[in-house]
Short mmCIF file of C-alpha atoms in Angstrom, two decimals:
data_model
loop_
_atom_site.label_atom_id
_atom_site.label_comp_id
_atom_site.label_asym_id
_atom_site.label_seq_id
_atom_site.Cartn_x
_atom_site.Cartn_y
_atom_site.Cartn_z
CA UNK X 1 139.74 151.06 160.46
CA UNK X 2 138.36 147.75 159.58
CA UNK X 3 140.90 145.16 157.87
CA UNK X 4 138.82 142.72 156.28
CA UNK X 5 141.61 140.80 154.92
CA UNK X 6 142.62 139.94 158.54
CA UNK X 7 139.40 138.09 159.12
CA UNK X 8 139.84 134.30 158.65
CA UNK X 9 137.21 132.13 157.97
CA UNK X 10 137.65 130.40 161.57
CA UNK X 11 137.22 134.03 162.75
CA UNK X 12 134.20 134.56 161.10
CA UNK X 13 132.91 131.10 162.20
CA UNK X 14 132.80 132.70 165.85
CA UNK X 15 130.10 135.45 164.56
CA UNK X 16 126.61 135.61 165.22
CA UNK X 17 124.96 135.98 161.96
CA UNK X 18 123.02 139.17 162.03
CA UNK X 19 119.86 139.68 159.67
CA UNK X 20 118.58 143.10 158.78
CA UNK X 21 115.32 143.50 156.73
CA UNK X 22 115.43 146.51 154.83
CA UNK X 23 112.24 148.53 154.44
CA UNK X 24 111.52 146.75 151.08
CA UNK X 25 111.75 143.39 152.64
CA UNK X 26 115.16 142.55 151.37
CA UNK X 27 117.26 140.43 153.92
CA UNK X 28 121.00 141.33 154.23
CA UNK X 29 123.21 139.34 156.49
CA UNK X 30 126.02 140.76 158.40
CA UNK X 31 128.63 139.63 161.27
CA UNK X 32 129.61 142.02 164.15
CA UNK X 33 133.30 143.19 163.63
CA UNK X 34 133.38 145.63 166.43
CA UNK X 35 131.23 147.89 169.01
CA UNK X 36 132.00 150.99 170.89
CA UNK X 37 130.18 152.84 173.54
CA UNK X 38 129.68 156.75 172.52
CA UNK X 39 127.55 159.38 174.80
CA UNK X 40 126.00 156.32 176.51
CA UNK X 41 124.88 154.63 173.20
CA UNK X 42 126.22 151.55 171.83
CA UNK X 43 127.53 151.44 168.17
CA UNK X 44 128.23 148.36 165.97
CA UNK X 45 130.17 147.84 163.14
CA UNK X 46 128.50 145.24 160.86
CA UNK X 47 130.65 143.54 158.10
CA UNK X 48 128.32 142.23 155.18
CA UNK X 49 128.45 138.30 154.89
CA UNK X 50 126.75 135.83 152.77
CA UNK X 51 123.85 133.45 154.84
CA UNK X 52 126.50 130.64 155.24
CA UNK X 53 128.86 133.36 156.97
CA UNK X 54 131.05 134.19 154.25
CA UNK X 55 132.90 137.79 153.97
CA UNK X 56 131.21 139.64 150.96
CA UNK X 57 133.69 141.74 149.80
CA UNK X 58 132.01 143.89 147.43
CA UNK X 59 129.74 145.21 150.14
CA UNK X 60 130.92 147.86 152.85
CA UNK X 61 130.77 147.60 156.31
CA UNK X 62 127.87 149.67 157.88
CA UNK X 63 127.84 151.53 161.35
CA UNK X 64 124.70 151.26 163.21
CA UNK X 65 123.26 152.62 166.82
CA UNK X 66 121.57 149.88 168.52
CA UNK X 67 118.38 150.76 170.25
CA UNK X 68 115.43 148.84 172.19
CA UNK X 69 112.39 148.82 170.69
CA UNK X 70 109.56 146.55 172.40
CA UNK X 71 112.05 144.62 173.98
CA UNK X 72 114.04 143.70 170.63
CA UNK X 73 117.56 145.52 169.77
CA UNK X 74 117.05 147.34 166.35
CA UNK X 75 119.81 148.76 164.28
CA UNK X 76 119.38 152.53 163.68
CA UNK X 77 121.46 154.93 161.35
CA UNK X 78 123.51 157.24 163.54
CA UNK X 79 123.37 161.05 163.04
CA UNK X 80 126.02 162.45 160.87
CA UNK X 81 127.81 163.87 164.21
CA UNK X 82 127.53 160.54 165.70
CA UNK X 83 129.12 158.76 162.77
CA UNK X 84 132.11 161.23 162.56
CA UNK X 85 132.60 160.75 166.37
CA UNK X 86 132.20 157.03 166.36
CA UNK X 87 134.54 156.31 163.29
CA UNK X 88 137.06 158.25 165.19
CA UNK X 89 136.72 156.30 168.44
CA UNK X 90 137.49 153.17 166.07
CA UNK X 91 140.49 154.42 164.43
CA UNK X 92 141.67 155.59 167.70
CA UNK X 93 141.06 151.86 169.48
CA UNK X 94 142.70 150.40 166.01
CA UNK X 95 145.61 152.69 166.49
CA UNK X 96 146.05 151.63 170.18
CA UNK X 97 145.98 147.99 169.16
CA UNK X 98 148.45 148.45 166.35
CA UNK X 99 150.98 150.04 169.03
#
């Protein structure tokens, strides 16, 4: 799936910093690693980074479905079925890139 060791600092500089605020008000920072369309919905793979954009190796990437609410993009947890199918899509795309 995602190979964090292949992401150089220069590459990370090209990513837009995404801030997600949890229900308890804690802000976490992410960079978009990849996205895929599945059943008409967009799913995004987010890699945890520091506020400065440096990779946080101790944290796991997350998968989110992008939805629009009041004209703004929000990130929603996928259903279990969506998660499994989208991960399979990412793995398929990764295998095709390696060929």
